Amino acid sequence: MKKVYLLLILLITFIPKSWSQTSILSEGNWFKIQITKNGVYRLDKATLEGFGIATESVNPNQIQLFSSPSKLLAQENAKPRNTTLQELSIKVNDTDGKFDTKDYILFYAENPDQLFYDSLNAELKHKQHPYSNENYVFMKIGHSESKKIQNHIPKSLASESINSLTHFEFYEPEFVNILNSGREWLGEYFFSEWDFFFDVNGHIKSQPVKLTSQFVSQTFENTNLSILSEDKVLDNIPLRKINYRWNDYYKRYNRAGEIASKSISNIQDNLEYTFSLPNDIDISSGVYLDFFELTLERAIAFYPNQHQAYLINKESISFDLSHQADREFVWDVSNPFSPSMLQPVNSKFSFQRNDKLGKLSFFKTDNVFTPSKIEAVKNQNIAETETPELLIIYPKYFESEVIQLAEFRKNHDGLEVGYVEIQSIYNEFSGGKQDPTAIRDFARTLWMQNPEKFKYLLLFGDTNYDYKGANNLDYVKMERLIPTYEGKESLEPIYSYSSDDYFGFLEDHEGEWPEGYSQNGSWRSTPNKDHSLDISVGRLPVKDKIEAKLLVDKLIYYSSSKKSLGAWKRKITFVADDADLNIHQRDAEAFSDQSIQNNAAIKPNKIYLDAYPQISTELGDRSPKAIEAFEKAMNEGSLIINYNGHGSEDGWTDEKLLTLNQILRWRNKDRMPILFTATCEFGRYDNPAVVSGAEAALLNPNGGPIALLTTTRPVFSSTNFKINQAFYQRIFEDVSKPIRLGDVFRETKNNSIDGEVNRNFSLLGDPSMAIAYPTLEANLSLINGENPENYALASQSKVLLEGNINDNNFNGILNLTLYDKAVTKKTYGGQNYPSMTYKSIENKLYEGKAKVLNGKFQIEFTVPKSSSEELAEGQIYFYAVNTDSTKEAIGGYNNFMIGAVSNEPISDNEPPQFEMYFNSNTQTFTVNASDESGINVSSNQENGNMILVLNDTLEIALNEYYTATESYKTGQIVYQFSKLPEGSYTAYLKLADVYNNSKEEALEFTVEQETFALTHNLLYPNPAFDIVTLQIAHNKAGEDLQFEISFLDISGKIMAQEIRDCYSCETNISFGMNLEPYLPIQGKYFYKINAIQISNRDNSSKGGKLYFWK
């Protein structure tokens, strides 16, 4: 049933167009053969059957082989594409139409590296494929006759007889990428001298040997690298000094190496070379090999290994092999798709070509290659895919999670969604091999069909700067990755970058652009020649099915959960570092002003590091109050959290304002922000060896951000400002319809183009996701029956506000908050930077609720006596939700004044009445209050702020937690404590009314701690066949817990076991596990949960049964 279901979804998702080009892979029985070396390969009965291919009914003459050009796809969109699979000419050894033991097929194929003739310099050169070590030949087993190789029999022998051909080989190892960035990989490293030997039989020693060497030096003084052979110095390569130090905060941004190359040509008896640095060079200096290219003349012969030889600028030649009794095959492979077999005339071979470069392959039946991998290919035809609004590209491994997300976006958001497995894109657009341009070409194919419709591309899977897996890390599953675009620069820490933007450059003139270059130690950028995004591209950097399932669930929860309703959606939190002469704090202040000017409904929350006291520790300066403020902002919710300042992969600021430990503890699933981080490397997602802060935050299943606009490499504050500014210019441009994150991201990038550095900003998240900003607007119509514009609110006066929501069918509850004028605050300043003043909207004068009937509302209250005496601009915020929690409205108004004095003040000398309660089980403190004039919530009260004092030590401001009911005369405070220790407490609270009449009350209560216990567990689905979810309930909310989850067979043997840590745990938690790799057979199993409370090592256990189906 599962397979049928998936097939139906695919048929519905992709409706083919009759005019599109049909893929050759759309029908027939197909297989894919991996090619790693240039040469002739053999397919025989044993080889095919070794890969599980039945040969009983196969006619060898009806096996067809196809391939596409092996070289790297051109980046330029305008360049013609030749990716259609073309049939290869092959040699078939068969006599009876049956695949017998002695039958075989020979074919020539090349790996993805490119060899070409540089006519300008009259030399052979190579270009190593940066994305793949493998090329592929596609095999079709059917009923059509294959294309056979033709014999090349000259009519007469060529007049020019030769006895040698050009031999070319290169050595370009890929061991290390210095910056873990860019496409350039290097080989052996040496700091004194290094020997290298080329093993080439038949070298004509009377002819010159040309050696081209390229190195990357890391020397800290100008010096030379000597090239020697037989102790004779052949030449010297000048090495330019560098100023890079990876462990120095400032020098680590300098160029990390200098390229040095040299070509030498001389007569050589042997092919052994020594490369030597001076003895007195700095001990920390050294050199990396980039590549060698060797060109020489080689005697024409059959050698133990098959080989290819080259003819340069020779149209017609002949050669004699009569001296070799064991000669077998000489093929002309100048055209690898249609090789021809040279036939001798009296043991002499003749060869004619019109091209400048000819290529011959010499081999025998005992030195042909055998394929190392053959795999089946399902029929496909993605070139005829109907253009969607959202396209999801994914590895096959994540298919079920992709379908879940696609169905949600289709049904909930009304989007047309398509999804395509990554390998099928390679098969049709890059001949089966990995190439990011294939992804871009496929996206462009869909975009060209309907550029107005195709808007969002989601890459569902992690990525790796190590395209080919050179690091050979066991925990990195290359088949689960989707490549990103690594820049061509690999030695400049700031200008080397990775970016998914490449997949969104779809216009004819785009694709290839000057990426800048280093010249004499300075970088030359090319911002005016950059590209703009035509679609928005985002990525979900998931590495396994559990991460994928939890992240999809998180995305769905954000978009659909009614628990996420709330006024937090009007808040933007601006966080700024205190370094660099306040530039980050000044930038944050500018963005705050910009957001308010563009949208009066936005309530800025400012956390400027220098506004909080710092303490010195052995590990450096720290700011506990700033950390507390930031954690509060994350927990209470913000639509956006914006950070400007210094950072790294594992956090923000030298004072450790944000660390990975904090990220893992976030529990704000009902109030998840979009995180904009204008800082260095926090969002690096292409290094599997390191989980960056951005990745950890996005993958936190219990909260954190729902998406990040983040940086993948070091950046400049100037470009940070430019892209940050463009973001706030766009985000609230039209709030009457859903704001999709991808639209904002695309226009933000396009309006802040600044060369390579702009490409370092990436979207980690779903670009099709609508930001949780309400589309309905709450408006203020009248103040005391008059036009609200420039109206002056007087202290101690009653106010009646009237307004509406732009939906006449809206019925529900509206929350209104009135703030006094913005207060001017000042940061501390430091030894290396001055103090700074900034504005903060923080003195709340009133917060209450009103009913909304048919889109209309009114609310009455008294302006407190403690409001500002100076006439200035005030601020009102609205938030409303309808009766069935399906609609929200938001609004704001600031074009009125506050600070006037009432002409008719009311006399009131009675203090408010209130009662306090404490719930020991939930640690919730509640106050019910009433007063004829209303409760004063201002932080500017004559008799002190609304402060709760606990045991005469802990002080907690409760102003922001008070909300009036539908009448301003009554209200409630609800405050949630976090892990109060066991013991007795006395709480003192003073409340005042709007006339500053105050009263103080005390409450005594006791906190008792329960013994740690698991109260409930549920495992589902049960029966299961791969992923299971384990729901666990416990009685220690807010504690750090560790869970050991074991699955056992009926004999008690542990089949699978995982340790899961949970920080600041909620009462109900869930874990996912993929059991498919661990449970070998279907049947009954048992599971056991052993939980430990980390603070005191208390433990509790539960378990159950599981039925598993293979």
mmCIF file with all atom_site columns, C-alpha atoms in Angstrom, residues 796-929:
data_model
loop_
_atom_site.group_PDB
_atom_site.id
_atom_site.type_symbol
_atom_site.label_atom_id
_atom_site.label_alt_id
_atom_site.label_comp_id
_atom_site.label_asym_id
_atom_site.label_entity_id
_atom_site.label_seq_id
_atom_site.pdbx_PDB_ins_code
_atom_site.Cartn_x
_atom_site.Cartn_y
_atom_site.Cartn_z
_atom_site.occupancy
_atom_site.B_iso_or_equiv
_atom_site.pdbx_formal_charge
_atom_site.auth_seq_id
_atom_site.auth_comp_id
_atom_site.auth_asym_id
_atom_site.auth_atom_id
_atom_site.pdbx_PDB_model_num
ATOM 1   C CA . GLN A 1 796 ? -5.843  61.587 36.064 1.00 0.00 ? 796 GLN A CA 1
ATOM 2   C CA . SER A 1 797 ? -8.402  61.850 33.263 1.00 0.00 ? 797 SER A CA 1
ATOM 3   C CA . LYS A 1 798 ? -10.786 59.219 31.985 1.00 0.00 ? 798 LYS A CA 1
ATOM 4   C CA . VAL A 1 799 ? -10.244 58.131 28.409 1.00 0.00 ? 799 VAL A CA 1
ATOM 5   C CA . LEU A 1 800 ? -12.567 56.348 26.010 1.00 0.00 ? 800 LEU A CA 1
ATOM 6   C CA . LEU A 1 801 ? -10.859 54.814 22.964 1.00 0.00 ? 801 LEU A CA 1
ATOM 7   C CA . GLU A 1 802 ? -12.868 53.557 20.012 1.00 0.00 ? 802 GLU A CA 1
ATOM 8   C CA . GLY A 1 803 ? -11.587 51.599 17.079 1.00 0.00 ? 803 GLY A CA 1
ATOM 9   C CA . ASN A 1 804 ? -12.172 48.914 14.508 1.00 0.00 ? 804 ASN A CA 1
ATOM 10  C CA . ILE A 1 805 ? -10.680 45.872 12.860 1.00 0.00 ? 805 ILE A CA 1
ATOM 11  C CA . ASN A 1 806 ? -10.755 45.753 9.085  1.00 0.00 ? 806 ASN A CA 1
ATOM 12  C CA . ASP A 1 807 ? -13.049 42.737 9.101  1.00 0.00 ? 807 ASP A CA 1
ATOM 13  C CA . ASN A 1 808 ? -16.713 43.369 9.913  1.00 0.00 ? 808 ASN A CA 1
ATOM 14  C CA . ASN A 1 809 ? -17.157 39.709 10.829 1.00 0.00 ? 809 ASN A CA 1
ATOM 15  C CA . PHE A 1 810 ? -14.463 39.783 13.499 1.00 0.00 ? 810 PHE A CA 1
ATOM 16  C CA . ASN A 1 811 ? -15.766 38.970 16.998 1.00 0.00 ? 811 ASN A CA 1
ATOM 17  C CA . GLY A 1 812 ? -13.431 38.308 19.902 1.00 0.00 ? 812 GLY A CA 1
ATOM 18  C CA . ILE A 1 813 ? -11.175 39.939 22.487 1.00 0.00 ? 813 ILE A CA 1
ATOM 19  C CA . LEU A 1 814 ? -8.770  42.834 21.984 1.00 0.00 ? 814 LEU A CA 1
ATOM 20  C CA . ASN A 1 815 ? -5.779  43.633 24.163 1.00 0.00 ? 815 ASN A CA 1
ATOM 21  C CA . LEU A 1 816 ? -4.696  47.273 24.374 1.00 0.00 ? 816 LEU A CA 1
ATOM 22  C CA . THR A 1 817 ? -1.440  48.574 25.850 1.00 0.00 ? 817 THR A CA 1
ATOM 23  C CA . LEU A 1 818 ? -0.716  52.275 26.395 1.00 0.00 ? 818 LEU A CA 1
ATOM 24  C CA . TYR A 1 819 ? 2.865   53.469 26.834 1.00 0.00 ? 819 TYR A CA 1
ATOM 25  C CA . ASP A 1 820 ? 4.201   56.779 28.043 1.00 0.00 ? 820 ASP A CA 1
ATOM 26  C CA . LYS A 1 821 ? 6.677   58.701 25.929 1.00 0.00 ? 821 LYS A CA 1
ATOM 27  C CA . ALA A 1 822 ? 9.944   56.920 25.129 1.00 0.00 ? 822 ALA A CA 1
ATOM 28  C CA . VAL A 1 823 ? 12.567  57.364 27.820 1.00 0.00 ? 823 VAL A CA 1
ATOM 29  C CA . THR A 1 824 ? 16.149  58.324 27.073 1.00 0.00 ? 824 THR A CA 1
ATOM 30  C CA . LYS A 1 825 ? 18.682  55.813 28.401 1.00 0.00 ? 825 LYS A CA 1
ATOM 31  C CA . LYS A 1 826 ? 22.446  55.759 28.434 1.00 0.00 ? 826 LYS A CA 1
ATOM 32  C CA . THR A 1 827 ? 24.900  52.892 28.130 1.00 0.00 ? 827 THR A CA 1
ATOM 33  C CA . TYR A 1 828 ? 27.860  52.557 30.497 1.00 0.00 ? 828 TYR A CA 1
ATOM 34  C CA . GLY A 1 829 ? 30.681  53.166 28.045 1.00 0.00 ? 829 GLY A CA 1
ATOM 35  C CA . GLY A 1 830 ? 34.120  51.657 28.440 1.00 0.00 ? 830 GLY A CA 1
ATOM 36  C CA . GLN A 1 831 ? 37.820  52.245 28.124 1.00 0.00 ? 831 GLN A CA 1
ATOM 37  C CA . ASN A 1 832 ? 37.812  51.861 24.371 1.00 0.00 ? 832 ASN A CA 1
ATOM 38  C CA . TYR A 1 833 ? 34.348  53.180 23.513 1.00 0.00 ? 833 TYR A CA 1
ATOM 39  C CA . PRO A 1 834 ? 32.107  56.030 24.711 1.00 0.00 ? 834 PRO A CA 1
ATOM 40  C CA . SER A 1 835 ? 28.666  55.731 26.282 1.00 0.00 ? 835 SER A CA 1
ATOM 41  C CA . MET A 1 836 ? 25.682  56.042 23.972 1.00 0.00 ? 836 MET A CA 1
ATOM 42  C CA . THR A 1 837 ? 22.141  57.350 24.445 1.00 0.00 ? 837 THR A CA 1
ATOM 43  C CA . TYR A 1 838 ? 19.114  55.601 23.016 1.00 0.00 ? 838 TYR A CA 1
ATOM 44  C CA . LYS A 1 839 ? 15.314  55.650 23.267 1.00 0.00 ? 839 LYS A CA 1
ATOM 45  C CA . SER A 1 840 ? 13.229  52.933 24.917 1.00 0.00 ? 840 SER A CA 1
ATOM 46  C CA . ILE A 1 841 ? 9.445   52.486 25.014 1.00 0.00 ? 841 ILE A CA 1
ATOM 47  C CA . GLU A 1 842 ? 9.075   50.848 28.402 1.00 0.00 ? 842 GLU A CA 1
ATOM 48  C CA . ASN A 1 843 ? 6.861   52.862 30.778 1.00 0.00 ? 843 ASN A CA 1
ATOM 49  C CA . LYS A 1 844 ? 3.514   51.084 30.479 1.00 0.00 ? 844 LYS A CA 1
ATOM 50  C CA . LEU A 1 845 ? 0.579   53.187 31.660 1.00 0.00 ? 845 LEU A CA 1
ATOM 51  C CA . TYR A 1 846 ? -2.287  50.813 31.037 1.00 0.00 ? 846 TYR A CA 1
ATOM 52  C CA . GLU A 1 847 ? -3.005  47.344 29.693 1.00 0.00 ? 847 GLU A CA 1
ATOM 53  C CA . GLY A 1 848 ? -6.540  46.007 29.377 1.00 0.00 ? 848 GLY A CA 1
ATOM 54  C CA . LYS A 1 849 ? -9.007  44.042 27.314 1.00 0.00 ? 849 LYS A CA 1
ATOM 55  C CA . ALA A 1 850 ? -12.164 44.832 25.354 1.00 0.00 ? 850 ALA A CA 1
ATOM 56  C CA . LYS A 1 851 ? -14.754 42.872 23.447 1.00 0.00 ? 851 LYS A CA 1
ATOM 57  C CA . VAL A 1 852 ? -14.783 43.171 19.668 1.00 0.00 ? 852 VAL A CA 1
ATOM 58  C CA . LEU A 1 853 ? -18.258 42.960 18.094 1.00 0.00 ? 853 LEU A CA 1
ATOM 59  C CA . ASN A 1 854 ? -18.573 42.942 14.304 1.00 0.00 ? 854 ASN A CA 1
ATOM 60  C CA . GLY A 1 855 ? -15.166 44.519 14.030 1.00 0.00 ? 855 GLY A CA 1
ATOM 61  C CA . LYS A 1 856 ? -15.848 47.385 16.492 1.00 0.00 ? 856 LYS A CA 1
ATOM 62  C CA . PHE A 1 857 ? -14.384 47.915 19.958 1.00 0.00 ? 857 PHE A CA 1
ATOM 63  C CA . GLN A 1 858 ? -14.130 50.528 22.707 1.00 0.00 ? 858 GLN A CA 1
ATOM 64  C CA . ILE A 1 859 ? -12.188 50.622 25.931 1.00 0.00 ? 859 ILE A CA 1
ATOM 65  C CA . GLU A 1 860 ? -12.236 52.992 28.934 1.00 0.00 ? 860 GLU A CA 1
ATOM 66  C CA . PHE A 1 861 ? -9.585  53.681 31.582 1.00 0.00 ? 861 PHE A CA 1
ATOM 67  C CA . THR A 1 862 ? -7.986  56.433 33.659 1.00 0.00 ? 862 THR A CA 1
ATOM 68  C CA . VAL A 1 863 ? -4.561  57.803 32.760 1.00 0.00 ? 863 VAL A CA 1
ATOM 69  C CA . PRO A 1 864 ? -2.371  57.349 35.862 1.00 0.00 ? 864 PRO A CA 1
ATOM 70  C CA . LYS A 1 865 ? -1.066  60.318 37.814 1.00 0.00 ? 865 LYS A CA 1
ATOM 71  C CA . SER A 1 866 ? 2.482   59.059 37.313 1.00 0.00 ? 866 SER A CA 1
ATOM 72  C CA . SER A 1 867 ? 2.441   59.608 33.565 1.00 0.00 ? 867 SER A CA 1
ATOM 73  C CA . SER A 1 868 ? 4.932   62.036 32.077 1.00 0.00 ? 868 SER A CA 1
ATOM 74  C CA . GLU A 1 869 ? 4.433   65.726 32.859 1.00 0.00 ? 869 GLU A CA 1
ATOM 75  C CA . GLU A 1 870 ? 6.172   66.748 29.654 1.00 0.00 ? 870 GLU A CA 1
ATOM 76  C CA . LEU A 1 871 ? 3.964   66.727 26.556 1.00 0.00 ? 871 LEU A CA 1
ATOM 77  C CA . ALA A 1 872 ? 5.365   64.143 24.159 1.00 0.00 ? 872 ALA A CA 1
ATOM 78  C CA . GLU A 1 873 ? 4.367   61.432 21.727 1.00 0.00 ? 873 GLU A CA 1
ATOM 79  C CA . GLY A 1 874 ? 2.806   58.325 23.294 1.00 0.00 ? 874 GLY A CA 1
ATOM 80  C CA . GLN A 1 875 ? 2.266   54.823 21.903 1.00 0.00 ? 875 GLN A CA 1
ATOM 81  C CA . ILE A 1 876 ? -0.742  52.502 21.771 1.00 0.00 ? 876 ILE A CA 1
ATOM 82  C CA . TYR A 1 877 ? -0.536  48.842 20.733 1.00 0.00 ? 877 TYR A CA 1
ATOM 83  C CA . PHE A 1 878 ? -3.460  46.596 19.810 1.00 0.00 ? 878 PHE A CA 1
ATOM 84  C CA . TYR A 1 879 ? -3.702  42.833 19.560 1.00 0.00 ? 879 TYR A CA 1
ATOM 85  C CA . ALA A 1 880 ? -6.945  40.908 18.984 1.00 0.00 ? 880 ALA A CA 1
ATOM 86  C CA . VAL A 1 881 ? -7.964  37.304 18.484 1.00 0.00 ? 881 VAL A CA 1
ATOM 87  C CA . ASN A 1 882 ? -11.390 36.114 17.380 1.00 0.00 ? 882 ASN A CA 1
ATOM 88  C CA . THR A 1 883 ? -13.682 33.779 19.293 1.00 0.00 ? 883 THR A CA 1
ATOM 89  C CA . ASP A 1 884 ? -12.549 30.501 17.705 1.00 0.00 ? 884 ASP A CA 1
ATOM 90  C CA . SER A 1 885 ? -8.857  31.525 17.574 1.00 0.00 ? 885 SER A CA 1
ATOM 91  C CA . THR A 1 886 ? -8.675  31.399 13.784 1.00 0.00 ? 886 THR A CA 1
ATOM 92  C CA . LYS A 1 887 ? -7.963  35.091 13.151 1.00 0.00 ? 887 LYS A CA 1
ATOM 93  C CA . GLU A 1 888 ? -5.625  37.634 14.676 1.00 0.00 ? 888 GLU A CA 1
ATOM 94  C CA . ALA A 1 889 ? -5.377  41.386 14.271 1.00 0.00 ? 889 ALA A CA 1
ATOM 95  C CA . ILE A 1 890 ? -2.590  43.746 15.187 1.00 0.00 ? 890 ILE A CA 1
ATOM 96  C CA . GLY A 1 891 ? -2.164  47.491 15.166 1.00 0.00 ? 891 GLY A CA 1
ATOM 97  C CA . GLY A 1 892 ? -0.490  50.516 16.647 1.00 0.00 ? 892 GLY A CA 1
ATOM 98  C CA . TYR A 1 893 ? -0.872  54.273 16.889 1.00 0.00 ? 893 TYR A CA 1
ATOM 99  C CA . ASN A 1 894 ? 1.641   56.929 17.922 1.00 0.00 ? 894 ASN A CA 1
ATOM 100 C CA . ASN A 1 895 ? 0.338   60.147 16.423 1.00 0.00 ? 895 ASN A CA 1
ATOM 101 C CA . PHE A 1 896 ? -1.045  61.475 19.715 1.00 0.00 ? 896 PHE A CA 1
ATOM 102 C CA . MET A 1 897 ? 0.394   63.256 22.733 1.00 0.00 ? 897 MET A CA 1
ATOM 103 C CA . ILE A 1 898 ? 0.586   62.411 26.394 1.00 0.00 ? 898 ILE A CA 1
ATOM 104 C CA . GLY A 1 899 ? 1.589   64.530 29.403 1.00 0.00 ? 899 GLY A CA 1
ATOM 105 C CA . ALA A 1 900 ? -1.166  67.135 29.711 1.00 0.00 ? 900 ALA A CA 1
ATOM 106 C CA . VAL A 1 901 ? -2.735  67.869 33.102 1.00 0.00 ? 901 VAL A CA 1
ATOM 107 C CA . SER A 1 902 ? -6.441  67.188 33.614 1.00 0.00 ? 902 SER A CA 1
ATOM 108 C CA . ASN A 1 903 ? -8.660  70.208 34.234 1.00 0.00 ? 903 ASN A CA 1
ATOM 109 C CA . GLU A 1 904 ? -11.123 68.062 36.206 1.00 0.00 ? 904 GLU A CA 1
ATOM 110 C CA . PRO A 1 905 ? -9.105  65.608 38.325 1.00 0.00 ? 905 PRO A CA 1
ATOM 111 C CA . ILE A 1 906 ? -11.121 63.086 40.305 1.00 0.00 ? 906 ILE A CA 1
ATOM 112 C CA . SER A 1 907 ? -10.545 62.809 44.051 1.00 0.00 ? 907 SER A CA 1
ATOM 113 C CA . ASP A 1 908 ? -9.659  59.241 45.143 1.00 0.00 ? 908 ASP A CA 1
ATOM 114 C CA . ASN A 1 909 ? -7.865  58.388 48.380 1.00 0.00 ? 909 ASN A CA 1
ATOM 115 C CA . GLU A 1 910 ? -8.700  54.690 48.578 1.00 0.00 ? 910 GLU A CA 1
ATOM 116 C CA . PRO A 1 911 ? -5.933  52.140 47.864 1.00 0.00 ? 911 PRO A CA 1
ATOM 117 C CA . PRO A 1 912 ? -6.589  49.085 45.714 1.00 0.00 ? 912 PRO A CA 1
ATOM 118 C CA . GLN A 1 913 ? -7.763  45.757 47.095 1.00 0.00 ? 913 GLN A CA 1
ATOM 119 C CA . PHE A 1 914 ? -5.945  42.555 46.110 1.00 0.00 ? 914 PHE A CA 1
ATOM 120 C CA . GLU A 1 915 ? -5.427  38.910 47.034 1.00 0.00 ? 915 GLU A CA 1
ATOM 121 C CA . MET A 1 916 ? -2.348  36.768 46.345 1.00 0.00 ? 916 MET A CA 1
ATOM 122 C CA . TYR A 1 917 ? -2.157  33.027 45.641 1.00 0.00 ? 917 TYR A CA 1
ATOM 123 C CA . PHE A 1 918 ? 0.661   30.550 45.031 1.00 0.00 ? 918 PHE A CA 1
ATOM 124 C CA . ASN A 1 919 ? 0.237   27.162 43.306 1.00 0.00 ? 919 ASN A CA 1
ATOM 125 C CA . SER A 1 920 ? 2.995   24.911 44.626 1.00 0.00 ? 920 SER A CA 1
ATOM 126 C CA . ASN A 1 921 ? 2.568   22.304 41.871 1.00 0.00 ? 921 ASN A CA 1
ATOM 127 C CA . THR A 1 922 ? 3.025   24.749 39.009 1.00 0.00 ? 922 THR A CA 1
ATOM 128 C CA . GLN A 1 923 ? 4.966   27.436 40.966 1.00 0.00 ? 923 GLN A CA 1
ATOM 129 C CA . THR A 1 924 ? 2.543   30.062 39.664 1.00 0.00 ? 924 THR A CA 1
ATOM 130 C CA . PHE A 1 925 ? 2.037   33.319 41.578 1.00 0.00 ? 925 PHE A CA 1
ATOM 131 C CA . THR A 1 926 ? -1.355  34.967 40.976 1.00 0.00 ? 926 THR A CA 1
ATOM 132 C CA . VAL A 1 927 ? -2.768  38.327 42.115 1.00 0.00 ? 927 VAL A CA 1
ATOM 133 C CA . ASN A 1 928 ? -6.401  39.398 41.678 1.00 0.00 ? 928 ASN A CA 1
ATOM 134 C CA . ALA A 1 929 ? -6.712  43.176 42.112 1.00 0.00 ? 929 ALA A CA 1
#
